[in-house]
Amino acid sequence: MSNSTYILDDKLLASNGSRFLNYILDLAAFVLILILIGFVLGIFIGLFGMTGISLWISSMGDLGWNCVIIVISIVYYTLMEGFFGRSLGKFITGTIVVDENGEKPDFGTIFKRSLCRLIPFDAFSFLGSSGRGWHDSISDTYVVNKKALDEEVRMFHEFKLIGVQDTND
């Protein structure tokens, strides 16, 4: 009996160039999110006279800002990849995060993947020979070309139907 579960083929993995472009685009999106948050906070402070927030922001220091950046980063990747399987960079480059069966990972796996991005130098770990970063291998996820994956999964399921009797006769 043949295996009826699709297993991802390594030839579908996104190229190192795509992975680097994903990183650059997501970094730009992240900076825009930080600017937008600052803009909204500025409006609230100006309109409603929330000087307490202004003082608190001014006194946060490096540790406080690092914590803010970490939280926003985890929220960004967890929500984007959890709901869509893709971050903004992956939408633009036509790539997607999947598990070994070519399916969207659950939120727990995506959250683990997002936490692993905090490992120092993780952003450059995909430049190795495997083409998978630490946040991929630790969370058992893969970044692949979406169109190629969709086509391969479609062919896999059509191949499974060969020889199957049609019950609608």
XYZ file of C-alpha atoms in Angstrom:
169
model
C 0.000 0.000 0.000
C 1.344 3.433 -0.909
C 1.792 6.282 1.531
C -1.284 8.533 1.407
C 0.331 11.467 3.208
C 2.196 14.098 1.251
C 5.816 14.607 2.371
C 7.544 17.830 1.369
C 10.280 17.585 -1.245
C 13.450 19.598 -0.518
C 13.447 20.935 -4.093
C 10.552 23.220 -3.086
C 12.601 25.057 -0.441
C 12.902 28.785 -1.018
C 16.281 29.961 -2.259
C 18.736 31.763 -0.005
C 18.092 34.896 -2.056
C 14.354 34.678 -1.385
C 15.007 34.093 2.292
C 17.280 37.139 2.478
C 14.717 39.259 0.610
C 12.031 38.038 3.041
C 14.235 39.210 5.906
C 14.832 42.657 4.374
C 11.138 43.188 3.512
C 9.984 42.052 6.948
C 12.565 44.308 8.584
C 11.190 47.248 6.575
C 7.614 46.303 7.565
C 8.722 46.050 11.189
C 10.281 49.532 11.104
C 7.076 50.918 9.555
C 5.038 49.282 12.331
C 7.269 50.918 14.963
C 6.889 54.298 13.255
C 3.111 53.846 13.063
C 2.936 52.959 16.768
C 5.023 56.042 17.588
C 2.791 58.204 15.410
C -0.406 56.903 17.050
C 1.085 57.368 20.531
C 2.104 60.909 19.579
C -1.439 61.705 18.475
C -2.909 60.338 21.705
C -0.398 62.249 23.807
C -1.081 65.471 21.897
C -4.866 65.172 21.752
C -5.539 63.905 25.227
C -2.638 65.472 27.138
C -1.275 62.074 28.232
C 2.009 63.464 29.478
C 2.441 60.451 31.772
C 2.852 58.181 28.755
C 5.313 60.641 27.237
C 7.401 60.625 30.419
C 7.224 56.840 30.650
C 8.381 56.447 27.029
C 11.232 58.901 27.609
C 12.442 56.968 30.645
C 12.233 53.436 29.186
C 15.932 53.140 28.443
C 17.640 50.516 26.299
C 16.209 47.526 28.164
C 12.675 48.862 27.857
C 13.013 49.523 24.134
C 14.573 46.094 23.566
C 11.595 44.496 25.327
C 9.161 46.504 23.193
C 10.947 45.478 20.002
C 11.013 41.808 21.046
C 7.297 41.792 21.873
C 6.318 43.535 18.631
C 8.516 41.155 16.637
C 6.981 38.057 18.232
C 3.457 39.430 17.767
C 4.132 40.382 14.111
C 5.504 36.998 13.058
C 3.090 34.943 15.166
C -0.011 36.723 13.881
C 1.064 36.985 10.238
C 2.396 33.437 9.907
C -0.243 32.008 12.254
C -3.184 33.383 10.278
C -1.778 33.479 6.750
C 1.244 31.158 6.834
C 3.171 34.138 5.482
C 4.710 37.369 6.631
C 4.607 40.478 4.445
C 7.974 39.552 2.918
C 6.738 36.056 2.095
C 3.615 37.462 0.421
C 5.808 39.591 -1.840
C 8.285 36.815 -2.702
C 5.606 34.128 -3.157
C 6.843 31.903 -0.333
C 4.975 30.296 2.568
C 5.711 28.542 5.874
C 4.594 24.907 6.009
C 5.198 21.727 7.975
C 6.708 18.550 6.506
C 3.324 17.634 4.987
C 3.018 20.941 3.139
C 0.308 22.207 5.479
C 0.059 25.386 7.528
C 1.603 24.826 10.974
C -0.511 25.405 14.084
C -0.189 28.544 16.206
C 1.964 26.765 18.809
C 4.525 25.837 16.168
C 4.445 29.338 14.690
C 4.899 30.857 18.162
C 7.902 28.559 18.745
C 9.262 29.625 15.350
C 8.800 33.294 16.315
C 10.623 32.792 19.624
C 13.498 31.068 17.841
C 14.024 34.196 15.754
C 15.391 35.782 18.947
C 18.428 33.481 18.869
C 21.462 35.673 18.144
C 22.520 35.523 14.464
C 19.442 33.450 13.539
C 18.751 35.828 10.648
C 21.899 34.584 8.945
C 21.547 30.886 9.781
C 19.653 30.147 6.559
C 22.726 31.058 4.525
C 24.219 27.634 5.254
C 24.122 24.695 2.878
C 20.772 23.326 4.103
C 18.857 26.489 3.176
C 16.922 26.264 6.446
C 17.421 28.665 9.319
C 17.541 27.724 12.962
C 14.009 29.000 13.445
C 12.969 26.552 10.687
C 14.798 23.480 11.911
C 13.985 23.958 15.608
C 10.266 24.426 14.882
C 10.190 21.717 12.163
C 8.921 24.171 9.551
C 9.935 24.915 5.984
C 9.756 28.006 3.776
C 8.825 26.993 0.246
C 7.634 28.488 -3.031
C 3.834 28.598 -2.693
C 2.954 28.051 -6.368
C 5.317 25.094 -6.693
C 3.953 23.570 -3.470
C 0.335 23.987 -4.575
C 1.112 22.315 -7.903
C 3.015 19.431 -6.316
C 0.292 18.776 -3.712
C -2.371 18.864 -6.461
C -0.407 16.346 -8.540
C 0.140 14.156 -5.468
C -3.608 13.974 -4.770
C -4.464 13.400 -8.447
C -1.922 10.577 -8.590
C -3.566 8.976 -5.552
C -6.853 8.885 -7.480
C -5.430 6.765 -10.300
C -7.149 3.389 -10.214
C -9.783 4.446 -7.690
C -13.301 3.458 -8.723
C -15.750 6.344 -9.159
C -18.648 5.637 -6.769
C -21.015 8.007 -8.601
C -21.763 5.475 -11.393
